[in-house]
Amino acid sequence: MERSPQIEISQLTFTYATAEKPALKNINLTIYEGEYVALLGLNGAGKTTLLLTLNGVIPHMVMGEMEGVVTIAGQDTDAMPVRELAKTVGIVFDNPEFQLSQLTVAEEVAFGLENLGVPQVEMHDTIHEVLGIVGLTGLHERSPFALSGGQQQRLAIASALVMRPKIFVMDEPTSNVDPIGKEEIFNVARQLNQQHGMTVVISEHEVEVMAEYADRVIVIHEGEIVLNGHPKEVFQQVKLLKEIGLRVPQVTEMAYMLDVQGRWRTGDAYPITVAEALQVFGDYRSEQ
């Protein structure tokens, strides 16, 4: 079944008010309904700037000059206030504490509903549902600041989910949590995409996870898209990714080193997941 575009970006260039050079340069991009898209790039490459154009924070709340058009679910973000776009695009940043402000978990989730004027009698079931989705059932009365880092990030996700967005954006959501918290957050992202059909756009450095779950990987370097394709295609470009300072999955790196040493079968694609590597390296060992 053909999927409809959810995000359409045409000739987007953005320069911050105090900057000499554009943070984004001539970005053209289409993301479709139900896609899981990973955004890779060094710090300062333009990832966060691009994500902020998806919910209207740029251009409405950040000083700078924007050229081009960003369309979300058919709506031009330049003509839509941020509070309206929040109903379509949910966004979670790298430090969940910056997004938490209420005394209890339930109040934190209810905050967005209150802003929409949802009657209190209708909130209970909705809050229970979204807390169940992110694995925080039973923590309604807990203080958000008594939660672990992974739980805080899942609460931030719940607070965005309660708005029923079609698109979920995550900006380096695991950068401030431990390995267990990372797994929890990635599982939630996968669940939102696979079970609830949400379009997920995630900026992340954990390339092994992105190789396994993403439908598409977009690489940004110095404000420009340099690679855009299926993870299998993008992670074959090991030399280019290393040149711009990005890591590839460890199994891909291993295959690349064998290739450099002349010990890889010419023309064979490098594995990008552990499952692929077990098969490929098992065959390779048998041949040796």
Tab-separated table of C-alpha atoms in Angstrom:
chain	number	residue	atom	x	y	z
A	1	MET	CA	0.000	0.000	0.000
A	2	GLU	CA	1.348	3.394	-0.979
A	3	ARG	CA	2.061	5.645	1.990
A	4	SER	CA	1.305	9.356	1.982
A	5	PRO	CA	3.921	12.007	2.788
A	6	GLN	CA	3.812	13.232	6.387
A	7	ILE	CA	6.789	15.602	6.216
A	8	GLU	CA	7.778	17.514	3.094
A	9	ILE	CA	10.735	19.902	3.125
A	10	SER	CA	11.638	21.943	0.072
A	11	GLN	CA	14.794	24.060	-0.364
A	12	LEU	CA	15.063	24.739	3.363
A	13	THR	CA	17.870	27.033	4.502
A	14	PHE	CA	18.068	28.474	8.008
A	15	THR	CA	20.575	30.881	9.535
A	16	TYR	CA	20.490	31.771	13.242
A	17	ALA	CA	20.309	35.499	13.980
A	18	THR	CA	23.824	35.681	15.427
A	19	ALA	CA	25.464	33.233	13.007
A	20	GLU	CA	27.572	33.961	9.951
A	21	LYS	CA	26.868	30.652	8.204
A	22	PRO	CA	23.588	28.759	7.696
A	23	ALA	CA	22.847	25.908	10.094
A	24	LEU	CA	20.873	24.209	7.304
A	25	LYS	CA	21.545	24.546	3.581
A	26	ASN	CA	19.070	23.661	0.836
A	27	ILE	CA	17.429	20.691	2.568
A	28	ASN	CA	15.007	18.708	0.404
A	29	LEU	CA	13.358	15.775	2.134
A	30	THR	CA	10.167	13.728	2.202
A	31	ILE	CA	9.236	11.396	5.068
A	32	TYR	CA	6.252	9.086	4.688
A	33	GLU	CA	3.509	7.953	7.035
A	34	GLY	CA	4.656	5.153	9.330
A	35	GLU	CA	8.374	5.474	8.553
A	36	TYR	CA	11.067	5.098	11.209
A	37	VAL	CA	13.776	7.545	10.175
A	38	ALA	CA	17.170	7.887	11.872
A	39	LEU	CA	19.060	11.173	11.665
A	40	LEU	CA	22.842	10.904	12.049
A	41	GLY	CA	25.487	13.612	12.222
A	42	LEU	CA	28.154	15.152	14.409
A	43	ASN	CA	27.285	17.680	17.102
A	44	GLY	CA	26.639	20.963	15.314
A	45	ALA	CA	25.812	19.289	12.005
A	46	GLY	CA	22.265	20.721	12.006
A	47	LYS	CA	20.229	17.800	13.355
A	48	THR	CA	18.481	19.675	16.159
A	49	THR	CA	17.866	22.681	13.927
A	50	LEU	CA	16.174	20.440	11.369
A	51	LEU	CA	14.015	18.781	14.037
A	52	LEU	CA	12.916	22.171	15.405
A	53	THR	CA	11.537	23.090	11.987
A	54	LEU	CA	9.177	20.099	12.206
A	55	ASN	CA	7.164	21.454	15.141
A	56	GLY	CA	7.329	25.135	14.179
A	57	VAL	CA	9.735	26.259	16.914
A	58	ILE	CA	11.707	27.380	13.874
A	59	PRO	CA	10.684	29.900	12.562
A	60	HIS	CA	8.132	31.002	15.209
A	61	MET	CA	10.201	30.942	18.397
A	62	VAL	CA	13.849	31.116	17.287
A	63	MET	CA	15.410	34.228	15.836
A	64	GLY	CA	16.876	33.744	12.390
A	65	GLU	CA	16.273	33.793	8.653
A	66	MET	CA	14.444	30.872	7.072
A	67	GLU	CA	14.027	30.173	3.365
A	68	GLY	CA	12.049	27.328	1.835
A	69	VAL	CA	8.920	25.455	2.899
A	70	VAL	CA	8.266	22.857	5.614
A	71	THR	CA	4.929	21.062	5.322
A	72	ILE	CA	3.638	18.781	8.089
A	73	ALA	CA	0.607	16.601	7.300
A	74	GLY	CA	-0.305	19.035	4.544
A	75	GLN	CA	0.088	22.180	6.698
A	76	ASP	CA	2.732	24.856	6.091
A	77	THR	CA	4.518	25.334	9.435
A	78	ASP	CA	5.043	29.022	8.684
A	79	ALA	CA	1.272	29.513	8.813
A	80	MET	CA	0.590	27.286	11.841
A	81	PRO	CA	1.188	28.282	15.490
A	82	VAL	CA	3.369	25.945	17.559
A	83	ARG	CA	0.456	25.018	19.866
A	84	GLU	CA	-1.472	23.684	16.850
A	85	LEU	CA	1.504	21.818	15.429
A	86	ALA	CA	1.964	20.131	18.838
A	87	LYS	CA	-1.211	18.168	18.076
A	88	THR	CA	0.521	16.645	15.046
A	89	VAL	CA	4.184	16.581	16.063
A	90	GLY	CA	5.336	15.387	19.489
A	91	ILE	CA	8.965	16.094	20.355
A	92	VAL	CA	11.278	14.871	23.108
A	93	PHE	CA	14.745	16.315	23.731
A	94	ASP	CA	17.966	14.857	25.136
A	95	ASN	CA	17.512	16.048	28.740
A	96	PRO	CA	14.053	15.107	30.066
A	97	GLU	CA	14.411	17.248	33.208
A	98	PHE	CA	14.106	20.357	31.040
A	99	GLN	CA	10.611	19.180	30.006
A	100	LEU	CA	9.338	18.200	33.467
A	101	SER	CA	7.645	20.739	35.734
A	102	GLN	CA	4.769	19.150	37.682
A	103	LEU	CA	4.594	17.556	41.152
A	104	THR	CA	3.451	14.073	40.082
A	105	VAL	CA	3.709	11.815	37.057
A	106	ALA	CA	-0.049	12.048	36.447
A	107	GLU	CA	-0.003	15.861	36.622
A	108	GLU	CA	2.908	15.939	34.169
A	109	VAL	CA	0.964	13.947	31.601
A	110	ALA	CA	-2.225	15.914	32.271
A	111	PHE	CA	-0.525	19.258	31.668
A	112	GLY	CA	-0.916	19.105	27.879
A	113	LEU	CA	-4.529	17.975	28.137
A	114	GLU	CA	-5.329	20.875	30.452
A	115	ASN	CA	-3.890	23.303	27.919
A	116	LEU	CA	-6.235	21.813	25.322
A	117	GLY	CA	-9.220	22.233	27.663
A	118	VAL	CA	-9.948	18.509	27.950
A	119	PRO	CA	-12.498	17.873	30.746
A	120	GLN	CA	-10.943	16.281	33.827
A	121	VAL	CA	-13.330	13.347	33.715
A	122	GLU	CA	-11.892	12.360	30.312
A	123	MET	CA	-8.249	12.646	31.388
A	124	HIS	CA	-8.031	9.600	33.639
A	125	ASP	CA	-8.342	6.931	30.939
A	126	THR	CA	-6.045	8.812	28.563
A	127	ILE	CA	-3.337	9.243	31.209
A	128	HIS	CA	-3.605	5.564	32.183
A	129	GLU	CA	-3.311	4.544	28.519
A	130	VAL	CA	-0.193	6.541	27.676
A	131	LEU	CA	1.563	5.585	30.912
A	132	GLY	CA	0.866	1.968	29.996
A	133	ILE	CA	2.391	2.461	26.545
A	134	VAL	CA	5.657	3.788	28.007
A	135	GLY	CA	5.789	1.280	30.873
A	136	LEU	CA	5.057	3.628	33.785
A	137	THR	CA	1.816	2.070	35.001
A	138	GLY	CA	1.420	2.423	38.768
A	139	LEU	CA	3.690	5.465	39.090
A	140	HIS	CA	0.905	8.081	38.843
A	141	GLU	CA	1.642	9.678	42.223
A	142	ARG	CA	5.442	9.492	42.022
A	143	SER	CA	7.408	12.724	41.706
A	144	PRO	CA	8.951	13.034	38.220
A	145	PHE	CA	12.243	13.936	39.892
A	146	ALA	CA	12.247	10.698	41.887
A	147	LEU	CA	12.337	8.646	38.676
A	148	SER	CA	15.431	7.203	37.025
A	149	GLY	CA	16.813	8.901	33.918
A	150	GLY	CA	15.208	6.320	31.647
A	151	GLN	CA	11.870	6.657	33.434
A	152	GLN	CA	12.036	10.456	33.182
A	153	GLN	CA	12.596	10.201	29.444
A	154	ARG	CA	9.674	7.793	29.107
A	155	LEU	CA	7.547	10.263	31.076
A	156	ALA	CA	8.549	13.026	28.667
A	157	ILE	CA	7.485	10.704	25.847
A	158	ALA	CA	4.135	10.065	27.570
A	159	SER	CA	3.588	13.818	27.966
A	160	ALA	CA	4.025	14.237	24.222
A	161	LEU	CA	1.977	11.133	23.342
A	162	VAL	CA	-1.044	12.377	25.260
A	163	MET	CA	-1.516	14.985	22.512
A	164	ARG	CA	-2.123	12.115	20.034
A	165	PRO	CA	0.520	13.231	17.526
A	166	LYS	CA	0.874	11.547	14.146
A	167	ILE	CA	4.615	12.219	14.107
A	168	PHE	CA	6.993	11.561	16.987
A	169	VAL	CA	10.374	13.321	17.031
A	170	MET	CA	13.192	12.372	19.411
A	171	ASP	CA	16.381	14.437	19.647
A	172	GLU	CA	19.164	12.241	21.060
A	173	PRO	CA	16.787	10.786	23.673
A	174	THR	CA	19.351	8.387	25.169
A	175	SER	CA	22.335	10.703	25.559
A	176	ASN	CA	21.775	11.215	29.310
A	177	VAL	CA	20.626	7.757	30.422
A	178	ASP	CA	22.325	4.490	31.365
A	179	PRO	CA	22.339	1.355	29.156
A	180	ILE	CA	19.136	0.000	30.737
A	181	GLY	CA	17.407	3.351	30.175
A	182	LYS	CA	18.573	3.367	26.563
A	183	GLU	CA	17.022	-0.028	25.937
A	184	GLU	CA	13.759	1.102	27.536
A	185	ILE	CA	13.562	4.192	25.319
A	186	PHE	CA	14.424	2.355	22.114
A	187	ASN	CA	11.767	-0.255	22.911
A	188	VAL	CA	9.168	2.505	23.333
A	189	ALA	CA	10.174	4.095	20.022
A	190	ARG	CA	9.898	0.749	18.258
A	191	GLN	CA	6.499	0.098	19.859
A	192	LEU	CA	5.162	3.507	18.790
A	193	ASN	CA	6.245	2.829	15.227
A	194	GLN	CA	5.380	-0.845	14.800
A	195	GLN	CA	2.299	-1.213	17.003
A	196	HIS	CA	0.778	2.262	16.872
A	197	GLY	CA	1.799	3.204	13.317
A	198	MET	CA	3.453	6.502	14.266
A	199	THR	CA	5.972	8.170	12.025
A	200	VAL	CA	9.165	8.285	14.105
A	201	VAL	CA	12.097	10.613	13.434
A	202	ILE	CA	15.000	10.092	15.816
A	203	SER	CA	18.387	11.792	16.056
A	204	GLU	CA	20.739	9.283	17.625
A	205	HIS	CA	24.372	8.105	17.852
A	206	GLU	CA	23.570	4.456	18.639
A	207	VAL	CA	24.147	3.215	15.096
A	208	GLU	CA	23.685	-0.478	15.950
A	209	VAL	CA	20.108	0.189	17.054
A	210	MET	CA	19.393	2.386	14.038
A	211	ALA	CA	20.781	-0.262	11.701
A	212	GLU	CA	18.344	-2.789	13.132
A	213	TYR	CA	15.157	-0.729	13.452
A	214	ALA	CA	15.223	2.244	11.076
A	215	ASP	CA	13.546	2.144	7.677
A	216	ARG	CA	15.800	4.958	6.514
A	217	VAL	CA	18.994	6.691	7.627
A	218	ILE	CA	19.700	10.334	6.817
A	219	VAL	CA	23.205	11.684	7.373
A	220	ILE	CA	23.679	15.428	7.847
A	221	HIS	CA	27.089	17.074	7.634
A	222	GLU	CA	27.687	20.814	7.985
A	223	GLY	CA	24.008	21.560	7.441
A	224	GLU	CA	23.567	19.443	4.302
A	225	ILE	CA	22.158	15.977	3.642
A	226	VAL	CA	25.035	13.840	2.363
A	227	LEU	CA	23.400	10.387	2.540
A	228	ASN	CA	19.741	9.338	2.505
A	229	GLY	CA	18.640	5.749	2.099
A	230	HIS	CA	17.991	2.338	3.622
A	231	PRO	CA	20.407	1.517	6.486
A	232	LYS	CA	21.926	-1.258	4.376
A	233	GLU	CA	22.792	1.274	1.676
A	234	VAL	CA	23.994	4.071	3.950
A	235	PHE	CA	26.242	1.961	6.165
A	236	GLN	CA	28.052	0.551	3.133
A	237	GLN	CA	29.599	4.023	2.771
A	238	VAL	CA	32.116	3.320	5.524
A	239	LYS	CA	34.915	5.424	4.078
A	240	LEU	CA	32.719	8.518	3.688
A	241	LEU	CA	31.188	8.123	7.147
A	242	LYS	CA	34.632	7.750	8.724
A	243	GLU	CA	35.881	10.819	6.843
A	244	ILE	CA	33.150	12.989	8.353
A	245	GLY	CA	33.724	11.522	11.804
A	246	LEU	CA	30.755	9.170	12.167
A	247	ARG	CA	30.800	5.632	13.489
A	248	VAL	CA	29.345	2.620	11.681
A	249	PRO	CA	28.052	-0.573	13.357
A	250	GLN	CA	30.910	-2.637	14.780
A	251	VAL	CA	30.149	-5.611	12.552
A	252	THR	CA	30.245	-3.309	9.522
A	253	GLU	CA	33.594	-1.920	10.665
A	254	MET	CA	34.964	-5.459	10.976
A	255	ALA	CA	33.891	-6.389	7.459
A	256	TYR	CA	35.341	-3.141	6.120
A	257	MET	CA	38.722	-3.870	7.727
A	258	LEU	CA	38.743	-7.346	6.152
A	259	ASP	CA	37.986	-5.672	2.834
A	260	VAL	CA	40.884	-3.230	3.266
A	261	GLN	CA	43.146	-6.200	3.978
A	262	GLY	CA	41.972	-7.954	0.814
A	263	ARG	CA	40.233	-10.720	2.771
A	264	TRP	CA	36.624	-9.874	1.863
A	265	ARG	CA	34.721	-11.278	-1.106
A	266	THR	CA	34.638	-8.545	-3.731
A	267	GLY	CA	31.146	-7.170	-4.343
A	268	ASP	CA	29.578	-8.557	-1.173
A	269	ALA	CA	27.689	-6.080	1.019
A	270	TYR	CA	28.953	-5.548	4.542
A	271	PRO	CA	26.666	-6.815	7.332
A	272	ILE	CA	25.053	-4.088	9.453
A	273	THR	CA	23.385	-6.129	12.226
A	274	VAL	CA	24.603	-8.898	14.506
A	275	ALA	CA	22.191	-11.387	12.916
A	276	GLU	CA	23.594	-10.643	9.467
A	277	ALA	CA	27.154	-10.829	10.776
A	278	LEU	CA	26.642	-14.258	12.351
A	279	GLN	CA	25.474	-15.588	8.990
A	280	VAL	CA	28.088	-13.808	6.868
A	281	PHE	CA	31.087	-14.443	9.112
A	282	GLY	CA	29.990	-18.053	9.610
A	283	ASP	CA	30.053	-18.561	5.846
A	284	TYR	CA	33.352	-16.680	5.626
A	285	ARG	CA	34.958	-18.893	8.282
A	286	SER	CA	33.740	-22.042	6.558
A	287	GLU	CA	35.323	-20.937	3.299
A	288	GLN	CA	38.625	-20.226	5.031
